[in-house]
PDB file of C-alpha atoms in Angstrom:
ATOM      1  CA  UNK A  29      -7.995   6.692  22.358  1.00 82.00           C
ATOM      2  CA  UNK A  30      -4.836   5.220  23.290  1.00 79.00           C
ATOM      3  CA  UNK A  31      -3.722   8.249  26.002  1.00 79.00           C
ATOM      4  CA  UNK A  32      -7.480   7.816  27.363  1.00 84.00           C
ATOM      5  CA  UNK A  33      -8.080   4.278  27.528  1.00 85.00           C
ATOM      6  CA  UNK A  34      -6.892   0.491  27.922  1.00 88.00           C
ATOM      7  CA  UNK A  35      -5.765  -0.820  24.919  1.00 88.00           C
ATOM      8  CA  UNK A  36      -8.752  -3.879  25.500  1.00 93.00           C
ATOM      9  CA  UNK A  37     -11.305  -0.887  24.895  1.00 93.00           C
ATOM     10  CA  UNK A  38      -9.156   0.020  22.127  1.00 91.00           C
ATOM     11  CA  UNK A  39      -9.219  -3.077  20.367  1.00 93.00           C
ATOM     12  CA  UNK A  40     -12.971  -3.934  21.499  1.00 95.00           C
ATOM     13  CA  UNK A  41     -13.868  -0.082  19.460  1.00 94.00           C
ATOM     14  CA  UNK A  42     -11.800  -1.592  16.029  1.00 94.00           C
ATOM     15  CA  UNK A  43     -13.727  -4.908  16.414  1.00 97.00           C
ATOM     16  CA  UNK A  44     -16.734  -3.274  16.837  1.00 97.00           C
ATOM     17  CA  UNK A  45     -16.392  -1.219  13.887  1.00 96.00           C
ATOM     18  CA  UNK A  46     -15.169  -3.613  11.712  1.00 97.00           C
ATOM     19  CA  UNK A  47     -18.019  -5.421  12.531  1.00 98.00           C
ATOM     20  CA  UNK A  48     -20.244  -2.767  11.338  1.00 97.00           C
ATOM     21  CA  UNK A  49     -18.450  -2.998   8.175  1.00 97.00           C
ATOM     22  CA  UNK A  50     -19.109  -6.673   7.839  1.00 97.00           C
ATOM     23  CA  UNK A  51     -23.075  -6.041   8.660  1.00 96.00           C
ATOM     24  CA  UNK A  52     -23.157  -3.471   5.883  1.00 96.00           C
ATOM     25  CA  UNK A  53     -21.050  -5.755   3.135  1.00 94.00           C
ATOM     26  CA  UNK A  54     -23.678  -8.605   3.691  1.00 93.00           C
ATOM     27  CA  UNK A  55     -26.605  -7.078   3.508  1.00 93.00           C
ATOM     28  CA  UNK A  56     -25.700  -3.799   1.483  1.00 93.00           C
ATOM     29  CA  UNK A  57     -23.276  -5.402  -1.044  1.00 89.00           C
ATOM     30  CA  UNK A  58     -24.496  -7.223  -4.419  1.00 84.00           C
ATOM     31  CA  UNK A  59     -22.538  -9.010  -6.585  1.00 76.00           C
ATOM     32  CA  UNK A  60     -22.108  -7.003  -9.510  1.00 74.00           C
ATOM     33  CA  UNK A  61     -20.846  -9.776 -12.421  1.00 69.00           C
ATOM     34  CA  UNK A  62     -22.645 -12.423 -12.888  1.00 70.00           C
ATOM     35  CA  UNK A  63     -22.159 -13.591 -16.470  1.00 67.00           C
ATOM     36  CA  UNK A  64     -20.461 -16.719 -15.312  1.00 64.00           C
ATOM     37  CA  UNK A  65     -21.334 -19.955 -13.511  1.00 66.00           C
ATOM     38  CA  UNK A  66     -17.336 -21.738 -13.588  1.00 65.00           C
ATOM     39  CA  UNK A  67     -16.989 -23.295 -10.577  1.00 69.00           C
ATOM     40  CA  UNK A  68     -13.648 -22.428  -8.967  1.00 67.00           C
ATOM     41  CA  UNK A  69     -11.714 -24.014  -6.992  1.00 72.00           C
ATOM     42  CA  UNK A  70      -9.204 -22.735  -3.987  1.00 71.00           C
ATOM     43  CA  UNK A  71      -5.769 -23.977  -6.365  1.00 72.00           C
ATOM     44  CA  UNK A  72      -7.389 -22.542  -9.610  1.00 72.00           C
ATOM     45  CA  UNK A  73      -6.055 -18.966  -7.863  1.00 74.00           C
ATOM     46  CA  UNK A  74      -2.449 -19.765  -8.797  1.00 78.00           C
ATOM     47  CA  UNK A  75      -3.079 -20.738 -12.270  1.00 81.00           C
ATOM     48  CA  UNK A  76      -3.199 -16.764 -12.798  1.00 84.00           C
ATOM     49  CA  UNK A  77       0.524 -17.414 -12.336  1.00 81.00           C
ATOM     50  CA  UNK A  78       1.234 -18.445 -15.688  1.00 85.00           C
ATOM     51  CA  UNK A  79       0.683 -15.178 -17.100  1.00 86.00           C
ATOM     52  CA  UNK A  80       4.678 -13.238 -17.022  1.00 88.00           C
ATOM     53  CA  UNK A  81       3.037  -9.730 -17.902  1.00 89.00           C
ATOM     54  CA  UNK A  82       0.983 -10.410 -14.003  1.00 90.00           C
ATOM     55  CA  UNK A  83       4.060 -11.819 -12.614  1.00 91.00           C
ATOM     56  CA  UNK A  84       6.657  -9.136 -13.702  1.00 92.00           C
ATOM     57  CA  UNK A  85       3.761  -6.419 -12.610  1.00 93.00           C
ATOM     58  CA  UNK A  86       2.988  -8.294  -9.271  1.00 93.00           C
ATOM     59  CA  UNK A  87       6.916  -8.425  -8.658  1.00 93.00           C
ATOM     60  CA  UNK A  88       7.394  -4.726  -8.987  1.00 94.00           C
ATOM     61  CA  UNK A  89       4.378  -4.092  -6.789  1.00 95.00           C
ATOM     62  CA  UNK A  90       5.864  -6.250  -3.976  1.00 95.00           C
ATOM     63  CA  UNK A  91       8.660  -3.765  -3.808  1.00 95.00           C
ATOM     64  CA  UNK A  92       6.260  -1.380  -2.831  1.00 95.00           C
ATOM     65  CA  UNK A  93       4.316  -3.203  -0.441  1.00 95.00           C
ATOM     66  CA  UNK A  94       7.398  -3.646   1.598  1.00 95.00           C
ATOM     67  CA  UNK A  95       7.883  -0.192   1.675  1.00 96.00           C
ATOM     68  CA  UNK A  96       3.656   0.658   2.277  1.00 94.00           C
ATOM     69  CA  UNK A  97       3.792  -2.425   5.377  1.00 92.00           C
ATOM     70  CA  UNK A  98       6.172   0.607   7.538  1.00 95.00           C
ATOM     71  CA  UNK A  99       3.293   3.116   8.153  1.00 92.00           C
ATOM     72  CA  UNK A 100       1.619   0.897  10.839  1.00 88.00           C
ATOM     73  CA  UNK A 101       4.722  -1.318  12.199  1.00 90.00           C
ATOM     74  CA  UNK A 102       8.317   0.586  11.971  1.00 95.00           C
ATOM     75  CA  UNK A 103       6.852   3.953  11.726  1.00 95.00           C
ATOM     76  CA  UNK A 104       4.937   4.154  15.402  1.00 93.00           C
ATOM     77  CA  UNK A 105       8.595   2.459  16.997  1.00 94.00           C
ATOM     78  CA  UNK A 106      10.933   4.876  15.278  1.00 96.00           C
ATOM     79  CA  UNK A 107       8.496   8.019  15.773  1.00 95.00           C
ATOM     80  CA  UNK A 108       7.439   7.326  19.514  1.00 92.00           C
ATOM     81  CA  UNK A 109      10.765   5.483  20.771  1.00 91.00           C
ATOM     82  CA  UNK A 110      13.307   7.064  18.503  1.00 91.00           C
ATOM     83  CA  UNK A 111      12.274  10.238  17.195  1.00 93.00           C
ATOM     84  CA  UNK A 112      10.701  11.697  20.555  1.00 92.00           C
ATOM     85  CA  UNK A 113       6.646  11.863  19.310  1.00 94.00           C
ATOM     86  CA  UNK A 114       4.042  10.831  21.527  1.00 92.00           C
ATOM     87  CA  UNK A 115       1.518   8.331  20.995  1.00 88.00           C
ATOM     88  CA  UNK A 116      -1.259  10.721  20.079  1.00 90.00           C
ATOM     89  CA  UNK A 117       1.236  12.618  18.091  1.00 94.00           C
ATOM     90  CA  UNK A 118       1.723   9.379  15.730  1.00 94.00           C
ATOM     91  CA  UNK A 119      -1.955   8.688  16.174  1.00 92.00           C
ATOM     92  CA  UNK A 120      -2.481  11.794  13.967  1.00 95.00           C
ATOM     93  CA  UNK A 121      -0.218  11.056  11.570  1.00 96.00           C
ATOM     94  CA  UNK A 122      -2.121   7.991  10.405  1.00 94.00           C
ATOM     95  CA  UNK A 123      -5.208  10.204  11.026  1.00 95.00           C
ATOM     96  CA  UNK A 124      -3.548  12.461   8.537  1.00 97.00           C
ATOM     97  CA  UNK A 125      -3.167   9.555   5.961  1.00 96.00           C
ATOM     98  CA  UNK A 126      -7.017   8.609   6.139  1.00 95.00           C
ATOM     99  CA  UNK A 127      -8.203  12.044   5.971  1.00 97.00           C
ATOM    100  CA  UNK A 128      -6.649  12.718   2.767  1.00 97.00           C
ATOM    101  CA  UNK A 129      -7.429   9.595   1.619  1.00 96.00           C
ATOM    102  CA  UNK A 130     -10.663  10.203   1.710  1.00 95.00           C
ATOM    103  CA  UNK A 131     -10.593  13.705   0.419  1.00 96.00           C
ATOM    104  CA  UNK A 132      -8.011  13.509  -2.136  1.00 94.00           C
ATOM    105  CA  UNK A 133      -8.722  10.126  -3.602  1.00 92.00           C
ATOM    106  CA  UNK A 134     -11.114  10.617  -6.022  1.00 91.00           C
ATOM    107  CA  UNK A 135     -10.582  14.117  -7.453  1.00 93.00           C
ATOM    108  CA  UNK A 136      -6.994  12.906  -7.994  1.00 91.00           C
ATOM    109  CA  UNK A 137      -7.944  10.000  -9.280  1.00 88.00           C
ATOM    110  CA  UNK A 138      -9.640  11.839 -11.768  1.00 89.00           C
ATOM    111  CA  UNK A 139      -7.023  14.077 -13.049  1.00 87.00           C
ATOM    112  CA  UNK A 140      -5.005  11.119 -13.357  1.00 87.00           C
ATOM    113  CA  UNK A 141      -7.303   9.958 -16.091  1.00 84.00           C
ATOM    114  CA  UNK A 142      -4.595  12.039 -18.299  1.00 87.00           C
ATOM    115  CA  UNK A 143      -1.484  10.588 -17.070  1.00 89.00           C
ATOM    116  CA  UNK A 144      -0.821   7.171 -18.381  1.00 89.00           C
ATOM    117  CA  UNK A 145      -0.067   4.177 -16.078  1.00 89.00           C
ATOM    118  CA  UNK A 146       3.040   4.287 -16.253  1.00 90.00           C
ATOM    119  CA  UNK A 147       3.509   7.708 -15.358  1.00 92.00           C
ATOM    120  CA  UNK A 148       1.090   7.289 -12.483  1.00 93.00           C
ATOM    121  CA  UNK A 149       2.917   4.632 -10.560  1.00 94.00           C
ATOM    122  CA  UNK A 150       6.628   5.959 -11.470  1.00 94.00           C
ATOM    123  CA  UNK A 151       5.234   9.573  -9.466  1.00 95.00           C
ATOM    124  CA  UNK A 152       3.739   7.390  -7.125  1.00 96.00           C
ATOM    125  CA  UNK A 153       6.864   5.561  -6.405  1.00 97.00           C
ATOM    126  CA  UNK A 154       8.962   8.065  -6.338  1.00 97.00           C
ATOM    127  CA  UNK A 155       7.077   9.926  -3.773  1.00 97.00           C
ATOM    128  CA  UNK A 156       6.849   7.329  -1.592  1.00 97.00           C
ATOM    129  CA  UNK A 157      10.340   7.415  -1.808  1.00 98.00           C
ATOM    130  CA  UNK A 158      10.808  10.890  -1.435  1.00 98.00           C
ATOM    131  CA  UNK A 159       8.320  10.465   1.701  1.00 97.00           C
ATOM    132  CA  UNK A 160      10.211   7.686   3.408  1.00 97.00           C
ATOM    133  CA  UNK A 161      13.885   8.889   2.990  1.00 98.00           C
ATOM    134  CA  UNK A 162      12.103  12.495   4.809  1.00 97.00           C
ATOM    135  CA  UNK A 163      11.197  10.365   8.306  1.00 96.00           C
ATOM    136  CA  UNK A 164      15.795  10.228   8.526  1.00 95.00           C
ATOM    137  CA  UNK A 165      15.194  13.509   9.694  1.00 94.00           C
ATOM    138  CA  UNK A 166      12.165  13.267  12.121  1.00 92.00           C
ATOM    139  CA  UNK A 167      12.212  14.909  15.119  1.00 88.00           C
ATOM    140  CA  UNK A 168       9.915  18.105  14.430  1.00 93.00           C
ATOM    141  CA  UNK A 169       6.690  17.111  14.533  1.00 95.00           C
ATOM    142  CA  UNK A 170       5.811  19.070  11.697  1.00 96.00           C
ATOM    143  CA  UNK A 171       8.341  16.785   9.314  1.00 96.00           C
ATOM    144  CA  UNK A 172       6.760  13.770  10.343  1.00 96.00           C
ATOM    145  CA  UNK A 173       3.709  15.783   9.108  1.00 97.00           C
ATOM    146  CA  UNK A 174       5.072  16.491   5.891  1.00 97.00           C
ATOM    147  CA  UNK A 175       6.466  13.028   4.969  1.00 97.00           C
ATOM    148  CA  UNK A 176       3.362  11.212   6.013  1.00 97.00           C
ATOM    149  CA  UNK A 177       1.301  13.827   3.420  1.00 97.00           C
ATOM    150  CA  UNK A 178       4.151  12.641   0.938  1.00 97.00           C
ATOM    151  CA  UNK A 179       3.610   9.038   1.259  1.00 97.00           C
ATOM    152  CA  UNK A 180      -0.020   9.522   1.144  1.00 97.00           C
ATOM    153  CA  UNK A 181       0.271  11.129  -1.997  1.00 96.00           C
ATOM    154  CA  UNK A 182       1.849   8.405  -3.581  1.00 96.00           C
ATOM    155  CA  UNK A 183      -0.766   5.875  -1.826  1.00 96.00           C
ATOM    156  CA  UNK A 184      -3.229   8.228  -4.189  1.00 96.00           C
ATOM    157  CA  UNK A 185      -1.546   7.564  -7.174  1.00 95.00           C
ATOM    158  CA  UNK A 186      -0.758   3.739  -6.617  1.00 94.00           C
ATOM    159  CA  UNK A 187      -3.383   1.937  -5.191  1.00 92.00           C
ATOM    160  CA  UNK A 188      -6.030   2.772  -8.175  1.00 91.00           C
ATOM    161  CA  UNK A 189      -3.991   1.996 -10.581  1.00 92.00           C
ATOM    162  CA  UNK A 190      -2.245  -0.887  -9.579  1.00 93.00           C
ATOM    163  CA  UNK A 191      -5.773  -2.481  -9.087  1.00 90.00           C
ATOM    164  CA  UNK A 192      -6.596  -1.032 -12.393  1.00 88.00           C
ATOM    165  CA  UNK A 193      -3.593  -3.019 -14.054  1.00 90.00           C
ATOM    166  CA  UNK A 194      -3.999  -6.021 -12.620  1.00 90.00           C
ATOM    167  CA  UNK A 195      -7.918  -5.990 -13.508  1.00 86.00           C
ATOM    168  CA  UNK A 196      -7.445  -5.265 -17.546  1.00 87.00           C
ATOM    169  CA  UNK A 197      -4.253  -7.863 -17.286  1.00 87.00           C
ATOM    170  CA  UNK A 198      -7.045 -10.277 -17.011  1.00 85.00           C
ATOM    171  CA  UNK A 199     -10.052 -11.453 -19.070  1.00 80.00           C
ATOM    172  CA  UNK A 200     -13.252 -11.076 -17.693  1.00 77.00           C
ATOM    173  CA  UNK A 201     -13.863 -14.160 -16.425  1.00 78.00           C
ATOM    174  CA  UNK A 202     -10.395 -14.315 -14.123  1.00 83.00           C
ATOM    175  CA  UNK A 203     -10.474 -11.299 -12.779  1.00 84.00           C
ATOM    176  CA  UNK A 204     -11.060 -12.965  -9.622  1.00 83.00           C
ATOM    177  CA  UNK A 205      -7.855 -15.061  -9.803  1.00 86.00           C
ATOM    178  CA  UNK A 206      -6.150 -12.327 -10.677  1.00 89.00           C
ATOM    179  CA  UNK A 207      -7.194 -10.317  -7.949  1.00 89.00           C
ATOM    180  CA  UNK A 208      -6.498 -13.094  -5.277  1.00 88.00           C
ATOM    181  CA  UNK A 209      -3.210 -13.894  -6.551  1.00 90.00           C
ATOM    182  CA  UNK A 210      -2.462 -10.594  -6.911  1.00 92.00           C
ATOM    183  CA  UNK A 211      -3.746 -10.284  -3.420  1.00 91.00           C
ATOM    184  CA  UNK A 212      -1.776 -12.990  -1.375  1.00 90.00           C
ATOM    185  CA  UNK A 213       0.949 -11.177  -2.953  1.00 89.00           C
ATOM    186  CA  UNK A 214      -0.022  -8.055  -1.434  1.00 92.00           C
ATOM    187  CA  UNK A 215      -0.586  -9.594   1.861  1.00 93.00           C
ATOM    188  CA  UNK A 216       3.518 -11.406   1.374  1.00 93.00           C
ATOM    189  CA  UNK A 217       4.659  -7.817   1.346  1.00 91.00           C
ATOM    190  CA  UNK A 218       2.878  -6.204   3.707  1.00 91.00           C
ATOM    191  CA  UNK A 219       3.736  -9.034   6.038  1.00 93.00           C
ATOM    192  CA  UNK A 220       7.432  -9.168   5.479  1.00 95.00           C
ATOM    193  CA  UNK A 221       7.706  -5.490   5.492  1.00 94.00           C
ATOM    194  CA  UNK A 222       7.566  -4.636   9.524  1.00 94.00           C
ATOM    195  CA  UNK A 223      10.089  -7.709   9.665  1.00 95.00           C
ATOM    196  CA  UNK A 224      12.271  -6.017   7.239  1.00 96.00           C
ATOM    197  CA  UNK A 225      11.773  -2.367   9.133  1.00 96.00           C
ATOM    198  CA  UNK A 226      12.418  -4.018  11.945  1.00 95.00           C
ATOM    199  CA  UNK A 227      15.386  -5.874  11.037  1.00 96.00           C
ATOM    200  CA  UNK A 228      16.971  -2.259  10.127  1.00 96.00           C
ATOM    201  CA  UNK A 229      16.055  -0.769  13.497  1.00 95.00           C
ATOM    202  CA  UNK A 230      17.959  -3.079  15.073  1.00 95.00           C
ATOM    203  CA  UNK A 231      20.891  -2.996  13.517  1.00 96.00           C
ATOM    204  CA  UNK A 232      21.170   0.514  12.593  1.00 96.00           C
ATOM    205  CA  UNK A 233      19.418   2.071  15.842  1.00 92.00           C
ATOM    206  CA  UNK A 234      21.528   5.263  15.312  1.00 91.00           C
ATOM    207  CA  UNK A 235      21.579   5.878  11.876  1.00 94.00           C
ATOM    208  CA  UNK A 236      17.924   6.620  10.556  1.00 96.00           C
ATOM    209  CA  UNK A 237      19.267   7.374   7.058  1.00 96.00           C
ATOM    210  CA  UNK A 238      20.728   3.870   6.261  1.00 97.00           C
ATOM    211  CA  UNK A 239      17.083   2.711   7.872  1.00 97.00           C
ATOM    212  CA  UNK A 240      14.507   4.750   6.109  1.00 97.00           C
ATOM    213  CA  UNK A 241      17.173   5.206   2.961  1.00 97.00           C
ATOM    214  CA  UNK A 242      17.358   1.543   2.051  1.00 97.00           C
ATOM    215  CA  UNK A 243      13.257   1.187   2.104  1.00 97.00           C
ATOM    216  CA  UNK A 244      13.353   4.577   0.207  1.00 97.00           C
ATOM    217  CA  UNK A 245      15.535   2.293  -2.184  1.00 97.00           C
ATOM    218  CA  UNK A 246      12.993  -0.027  -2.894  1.00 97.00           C
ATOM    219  CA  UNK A 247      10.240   2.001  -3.954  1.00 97.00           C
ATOM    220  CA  UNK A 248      12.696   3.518  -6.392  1.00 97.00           C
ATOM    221  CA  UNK A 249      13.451   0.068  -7.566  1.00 97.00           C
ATOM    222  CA  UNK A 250      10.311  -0.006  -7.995  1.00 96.00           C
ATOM    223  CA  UNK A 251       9.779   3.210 -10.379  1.00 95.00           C
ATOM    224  CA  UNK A 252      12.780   2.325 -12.616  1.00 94.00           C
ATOM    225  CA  UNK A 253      10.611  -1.081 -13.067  1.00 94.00           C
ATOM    226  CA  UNK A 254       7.574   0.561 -13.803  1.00 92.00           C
ATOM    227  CA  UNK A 255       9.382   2.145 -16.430  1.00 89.00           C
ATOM    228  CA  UNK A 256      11.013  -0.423 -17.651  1.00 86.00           C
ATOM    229  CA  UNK A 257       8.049  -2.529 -18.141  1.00 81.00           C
ATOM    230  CA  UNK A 258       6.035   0.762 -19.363  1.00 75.00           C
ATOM    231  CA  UNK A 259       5.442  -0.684 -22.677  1.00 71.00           C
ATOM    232  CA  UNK A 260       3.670  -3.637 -20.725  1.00 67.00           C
ATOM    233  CA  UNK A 261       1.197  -1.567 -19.026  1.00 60.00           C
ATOM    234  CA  UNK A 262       0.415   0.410 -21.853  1.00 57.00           C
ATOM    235  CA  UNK A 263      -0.879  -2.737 -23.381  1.00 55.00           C
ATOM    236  CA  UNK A 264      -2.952  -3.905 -20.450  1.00 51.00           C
TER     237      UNK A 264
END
């Protein structure tokens, strides 16, 4: 869409579809727990806070949202300006990412019913590693294929599981904190992360390994946490 028209048709398609979205949520949607009436109130959200096991978990998990907040902000710059792809080009490889999403997501999730959670998000850490630290070496198209299919993979085995965590760290009745505190976190990291990818563009513009090798870093970080804190999630 972007090599065939202006980006204000662009952005008036996304808004159009998202609002399709919204239409469906409202009058598709229904609430599916209603066993409580507690009224809650906007600052009740951080009272999930004072649980460590959530904080420790929500910690790691920031780790990895820096590294997940790259596929849509340093990714495009370092693939189209640095790396030689076209627009299109990059356009599939978030294409890519959604298609397997959607294919893979819950047959995998599935098998993962055997793995415990710790082993889940350790594989999917490390592959998002092992994904990220790939793009150094981005210049064939097909290796920007490859590493995107990587770091999908370990979207697959994150995302349900991190959600599952955070949802039987909770008792029934705050799952909803949980979620939104667990949620502004999410939205912290996937903020700060293009800053951060930025950040090392600029000031390693000819070294992609330092770049894509220290937000590699992270999401090991983030494994070696998981597994230090396995004996937490096994509880949840």
């Amino acid at each position: 869409l972007a090599s065939s028209l202006t980006y204000a048709w662009l952005f008036a398609l996304g808004a159009g579809i998202i609002a399709t979205a919204f239409i469906i949520i409202i009058f598709c949607l229904k609430e599916s727990f209603r066993g409580s009436t507690e009224k809650v109130a906007l600052s009740s959200i951080f009272s999930a806070g004072k649980d460590r096991n959530l904080l420790a978990f929500t910690g790691l998990c920031l780790l990895l949202f820096l590294v997940t907040g790259q596929l849509a902000s340093t990714l495009p710059v370092y693939t189209v300006s640095h790396a030689g792809l076209s627009t299109a080009q990059y356009g599939t490889l978030l294409t890519l990412n959604g298609l397997m999403i959607t294919v893979l997501q819950y047959p995998v999730t599935r098998l993962m019913a055997h793995l415990s959670i710790s082993v889940s998000l350790i594989t999917g850490a490390f592959l998002y590693a092992v994904g990220y630290f790939t793009l150094s070496w981005v210049g064939p198209y097909s290796l920007a294929l490859g590493a995107v299919a990587l770091i999908t993979t370990g979207e697959i085995f994150c995302t349900p599981t991190i959600m599952t965590v955070v949802g039987r760290l909770a008792s029934q009745n705050w799952r909803g904190r949980y979620m939104a505190f667990f949620g502004m976190a999410e939205t912290l990291g996937m903020t700060m992360g293009p800053l951060l990818g930025g950040l090392l563009l600029d000031i390693f513009p000819e070294n992609p390994v330092y770049v894509w090798g220290m937000i590699a870093l992270l999401a090991v970080l983030a494994a070696v946490g998981f597994g230090r804190f396995s004996a937490r999630l096994k509880s949840a």
